[in-house]
């Protein structure tokens, strides 16, 4: 494919632009209005292996995808903490929808770090959505006059690509005799081939399919060095006020993901609590007392999910309030990665202990808890939440050996 069409002409229909949310409270209120419909489509989303288009359209109309979109382009610029809270609410209705929401909403922040011309193209249509694929393998992109030519790039785990107009992809570019350097590229969806291979144990509705870049030309203004993103010096950051778009990419990149796991954990806890309540309320006191272990599991799981939420929000709020280009030493970077991974693994452990106590009814596909269990365990497999990587990286940093190979973003690591 060689098409290079963009959305520069603006919206392609007569629908009004998305709402602009002015506060965290307004964003959460708008989310709560949509939860019942999203939950009602959860089975449809899972069976279709893609989020319901109705859910996507409702979230677009409500302005939820604009929470970290720059105000200059019609967004709300409310920050990562609000994004995380909104994602958790959506995730408690449908984990797959929550995951795709967070991914697509978070990418408007990343698109805002590209050169101004690229931002003008992407945000010309206020309903545009952006998927991503952290690393494409296969043949790398090549420098050509005016930009880059990419033939034969391939990769997996492109969540939400079915609903996207653009895709952010990472690749290694060789400049002269030096080592290949990681770059990110913005490519219209028409320039990629979607490979429908998303058959998974959990998060089935995310449609995280594989991509092939058969033949695409990428103009210079739709490319940015990962080193500039990591340093908070991305070319597009200078056109937006405040520090939100001057954060080092590798210190904030996972904030658009963990809310889906938190929301699913809350939903699993509610299912288990309601089931336990129904089972115990008709029993005599002595029989209720013999079920104390189930009550203890509820207490511990609730504590783990609450603690994970507070830990995630602490780091998200810290990022939102940080000055432009905050300096992170090695330990601070490793601590944030450690805490995000730890939080999601706590949610995973909480849901697993509830599922263990669900008995035989938990194994039926008709059972409510099994989908939350599958979805949380799948979400926790993301590289950003891999405890083996994050813990060792923090340990190395803490004892002065450097951060090592932690769950860093960029074209050099797998998405999951």
CSV table of C-alpha atoms in Angstrom, one decimal, residues 100-294:
chain,number,residue,atom,x,y,z
A,100,UNK,CA,-8.9,0.2,24.3
A,101,UNK,CA,-10.2,3.5,25.7
A,102,UNK,CA,-7.0,4.1,27.6
A,103,UNK,CA,-4.8,3.1,24.7
A,104,UNK,CA,-6.5,5.4,22.2
A,105,UNK,CA,-7.0,8.3,24.6
A,106,UNK,CA,-3.4,8.1,25.8
A,107,UNK,CA,-2.0,8.3,22.3
A,108,UNK,CA,-3.4,11.8,21.7
A,109,UNK,CA,-0.8,12.9,24.3
A,110,UNK,CA,1.9,11.2,22.3
A,111,UNK,CA,0.7,12.6,19.0
A,112,UNK,CA,1.0,16.1,20.6
A,113,UNK,CA,4.8,15.5,20.9
A,114,UNK,CA,5.2,15.3,17.1
A,115,UNK,CA,6.0,18.3,14.9
A,116,UNK,CA,3.2,20.9,14.5
A,117,UNK,CA,2.4,19.9,10.9
A,118,UNK,CA,1.8,16.3,12.0
A,119,UNK,CA,-0.5,17.5,14.9
A,120,UNK,CA,-2.4,19.7,12.5
A,121,UNK,CA,-3.1,16.6,10.3
A,122,UNK,CA,-4.1,14.3,13.1
A,123,UNK,CA,-6.3,16.7,15.0
A,124,UNK,CA,-7.9,18.3,11.9
A,125,UNK,CA,-10.7,15.7,12.5
A,126,UNK,CA,-11.6,16.1,16.2
A,127,UNK,CA,-12.9,12.5,16.1
A,128,UNK,CA,-9.6,11.0,15.0
A,129,UNK,CA,-8.3,8.1,17.1
A,130,UNK,CA,-4.8,6.8,17.2
A,131,UNK,CA,-3.6,3.2,17.8
A,132,UNK,CA,0.0,2.2,18.3
A,133,UNK,CA,2.5,-0.6,18.1
A,134,UNK,CA,5.6,-0.2,20.1
A,135,UNK,CA,7.9,-2.1,17.9
A,136,UNK,CA,7.6,-3.4,14.3
A,137,UNK,CA,9.9,-6.2,13.3
A,138,UNK,CA,10.7,-7.3,9.8
A,139,UNK,CA,12.4,-4.9,7.5
A,140,UNK,CA,13.3,-1.6,9.1
A,141,UNK,CA,12.4,1.8,7.7
A,142,UNK,CA,14.9,3.5,5.4
A,143,UNK,CA,15.7,7.1,5.0
A,144,UNK,CA,14.7,8.6,1.6
A,145,UNK,CA,14.4,12.2,0.4
A,146,UNK,CA,11.8,14.0,2.4
A,147,UNK,CA,11.3,11.3,5.0
A,148,UNK,CA,11.3,7.5,5.3
A,149,UNK,CA,10.2,4.5,3.3
A,150,UNK,CA,9.0,1.4,5.1
A,151,UNK,CA,8.5,-1.9,3.3
A,152,UNK,CA,7.8,-5.1,5.2
A,153,UNK,CA,7.4,-4.0,8.8
A,154,UNK,CA,5.4,-6.4,11.0
A,155,UNK,CA,4.3,-6.5,14.6
A,156,UNK,CA,1.7,-7.7,17.1
A,157,UNK,CA,-0.6,-6.2,19.8
A,158,UNK,CA,-2.2,-3.2,18.1
A,159,UNK,CA,-5.1,-2.6,20.5
A,160,UNK,CA,-8.0,-0.7,19.1
A,161,UNK,CA,-6.8,-0.6,15.5
A,162,UNK,CA,-10.3,-1.4,14.2
A,163,UNK,CA,-11.4,2.0,15.4
A,164,UNK,CA,-8.4,4.1,14.6
A,165,UNK,CA,-7.5,6.6,11.8
A,166,UNK,CA,-3.8,6.6,12.6
A,167,UNK,CA,-1.3,4.3,14.1
A,168,UNK,CA,1.9,5.1,15.9
A,169,UNK,CA,4.7,2.6,15.2
A,170,UNK,CA,8.2,2.2,16.4
A,171,UNK,CA,11.2,1.2,14.3
A,172,UNK,CA,15.0,1.3,14.3
A,173,UNK,CA,16.6,3.7,11.8
A,174,UNK,CA,20.2,3.4,10.7
A,175,UNK,CA,22.0,6.8,10.2
A,176,UNK,CA,25.4,6.4,8.7
A,177,UNK,CA,27.8,4.0,10.5
A,178,UNK,CA,26.2,4.5,14.0
A,179,UNK,CA,24.0,2.0,15.8
A,180,UNK,CA,20.4,1.9,14.7
A,181,UNK,CA,18.4,4.5,16.5
A,182,UNK,CA,14.7,4.1,17.7
A,183,UNK,CA,12.1,6.4,16.1
A,184,UNK,CA,8.4,6.7,16.3
A,185,UNK,CA,6.3,7.3,13.2
A,186,UNK,CA,2.7,8.4,12.5
A,187,UNK,CA,1.1,6.4,9.7
A,188,UNK,CA,-2.5,6.7,8.3
A,189,UNK,CA,-4.3,3.4,8.9
A,190,UNK,CA,-4.8,3.1,5.2
A,191,UNK,CA,-1.0,2.5,4.9
A,192,UNK,CA,-1.1,-0.6,7.0
A,193,UNK,CA,-2.5,-4.1,6.6
A,194,UNK,CA,-4.4,-5.5,9.6
A,195,UNK,CA,-3.9,-9.2,10.3
A,196,UNK,CA,-6.8,-10.7,12.2
A,197,UNK,CA,-5.0,-13.0,14.6
A,198,UNK,CA,-6.4,-11.8,18.0
A,199,UNK,CA,-7.6,-15.1,19.5
A,200,UNK,CA,-6.7,-14.9,23.2
A,201,UNK,CA,-7.6,-16.1,26.7
A,202,UNK,CA,-8.5,-12.6,27.9
A,203,UNK,CA,-9.1,-9.0,26.8
A,204,UNK,CA,-10.6,-10.6,23.7
A,205,UNK,CA,-12.5,-7.5,22.9
A,206,UNK,CA,-9.5,-5.3,22.5
A,207,UNK,CA,-8.9,-6.4,18.9
A,208,UNK,CA,-5.2,-6.2,19.4
A,209,UNK,CA,-4.3,-7.5,16.0
A,210,UNK,CA,-1.1,-7.7,14.1
A,211,UNK,CA,0.0,-5.2,11.5
A,212,UNK,CA,2.0,-5.2,8.3
A,213,UNK,CA,3.5,-2.1,6.7
A,214,UNK,CA,3.7,-3.3,3.1
A,215,UNK,CA,5.0,-0.1,1.5
A,216,UNK,CA,4.5,3.3,3.2
A,217,UNK,CA,6.2,6.7,2.7
A,218,UNK,CA,6.4,8.6,6.0
A,219,UNK,CA,7.2,12.3,5.6
A,220,UNK,CA,9.8,13.8,7.9
A,221,UNK,CA,7.2,15.7,9.9
A,222,UNK,CA,5.5,12.5,11.0
A,223,UNK,CA,8.6,11.1,12.6
A,224,UNK,CA,10.3,11.8,16.0
A,225,UNK,CA,13.4,10.3,17.7
A,226,UNK,CA,12.7,8.3,20.8
A,227,UNK,CA,15.7,10.0,22.4
A,228,UNK,CA,13.9,13.4,22.1
A,229,UNK,CA,10.7,11.9,23.6
A,230,UNK,CA,12.7,10.4,26.5
A,231,UNK,CA,14.4,13.7,27.2
A,232,UNK,CA,11.2,15.7,27.2
A,233,UNK,CA,12.5,17.6,24.2
A,234,UNK,CA,10.1,16.3,21.5
A,235,UNK,CA,9.5,18.8,18.7
A,236,UNK,CA,5.8,19.3,19.4
A,237,UNK,CA,6.1,20.0,23.1
A,238,UNK,CA,7.1,23.7,22.6
A,239,UNK,CA,3.7,24.6,21.1
A,240,UNK,CA,1.7,23.7,24.2
A,241,UNK,CA,1.7,25.5,27.5
A,242,UNK,CA,2.5,23.9,30.8
A,243,UNK,CA,4.5,20.8,31.7
A,244,UNK,CA,2.1,18.0,30.6
A,245,UNK,CA,3.7,17.7,27.2
A,246,UNK,CA,7.2,18.1,28.4
A,247,UNK,CA,7.3,15.0,30.5
A,248,UNK,CA,9.9,12.3,29.6
A,249,UNK,CA,7.9,9.7,27.7
A,250,UNK,CA,9.4,6.7,29.4
A,251,UNK,CA,8.3,8.1,32.8
A,252,UNK,CA,4.6,8.4,31.9
A,253,UNK,CA,3.9,6.0,29.1
A,254,UNK,CA,2.0,3.3,31.0
A,255,UNK,CA,-0.5,5.6,32.7
A,256,UNK,CA,-3.1,5.0,30.1
A,257,UNK,CA,-3.1,1.2,30.7
A,258,UNK,CA,-3.5,0.1,34.4
A,259,UNK,CA,-7.0,1.6,34.9
A,260,UNK,CA,-8.5,-1.2,32.9
A,261,UNK,CA,-7.1,-3.8,35.3
A,262,UNK,CA,-8.2,-1.8,38.4
A,263,UNK,CA,-11.7,-1.5,37.0
A,264,UNK,CA,-11.9,-5.2,36.2
A,265,UNK,CA,-10.6,-5.9,39.7
A,266,UNK,CA,-13.3,-3.8,41.3
A,267,UNK,CA,-15.9,-5.6,39.2
A,268,UNK,CA,-14.6,-9.1,40.2
A,269,UNK,CA,-14.7,-8.0,43.8
A,270,UNK,CA,-18.3,-6.9,43.5
A,271,UNK,CA,-19.3,-10.1,41.8
A,272,UNK,CA,-17.7,-12.2,44.5
A,273,UNK,CA,-19.1,-10.0,47.3
A,274,UNK,CA,-22.6,-10.2,46.0
A,275,UNK,CA,-22.4,-13.9,45.5
A,276,UNK,CA,-21.1,-14.4,49.0
A,277,UNK,CA,-23.9,-12.2,50.4
A,278,UNK,CA,-26.6,-14.2,48.7
A,279,UNK,CA,-25.0,-17.4,49.9
A,280,UNK,CA,-24.7,-16.4,53.5
A,281,UNK,CA,-27.7,-14.3,54.2
A,282,UNK,CA,-30.1,-17.2,54.6
A,283,UNK,CA,-27.8,-19.3,56.8
A,284,UNK,CA,-27.9,-19.5,60.6
A,285,UNK,CA,-25.1,-17.6,62.4
A,286,UNK,CA,-22.9,-20.6,63.1
A,287,UNK,CA,-23.0,-21.5,59.4
A,288,UNK,CA,-22.1,-18.0,58.5
A,289,UNK,CA,-19.2,-18.1,60.9
A,290,UNK,CA,-17.8,-21.2,59.1
A,291,UNK,CA,-17.5,-19.1,55.9
A,292,UNK,CA,-15.2,-16.6,57.5
A,293,UNK,CA,-12.4,-17.4,55.1
A,294,UNK,CA,-14.6,-16.0,52.2
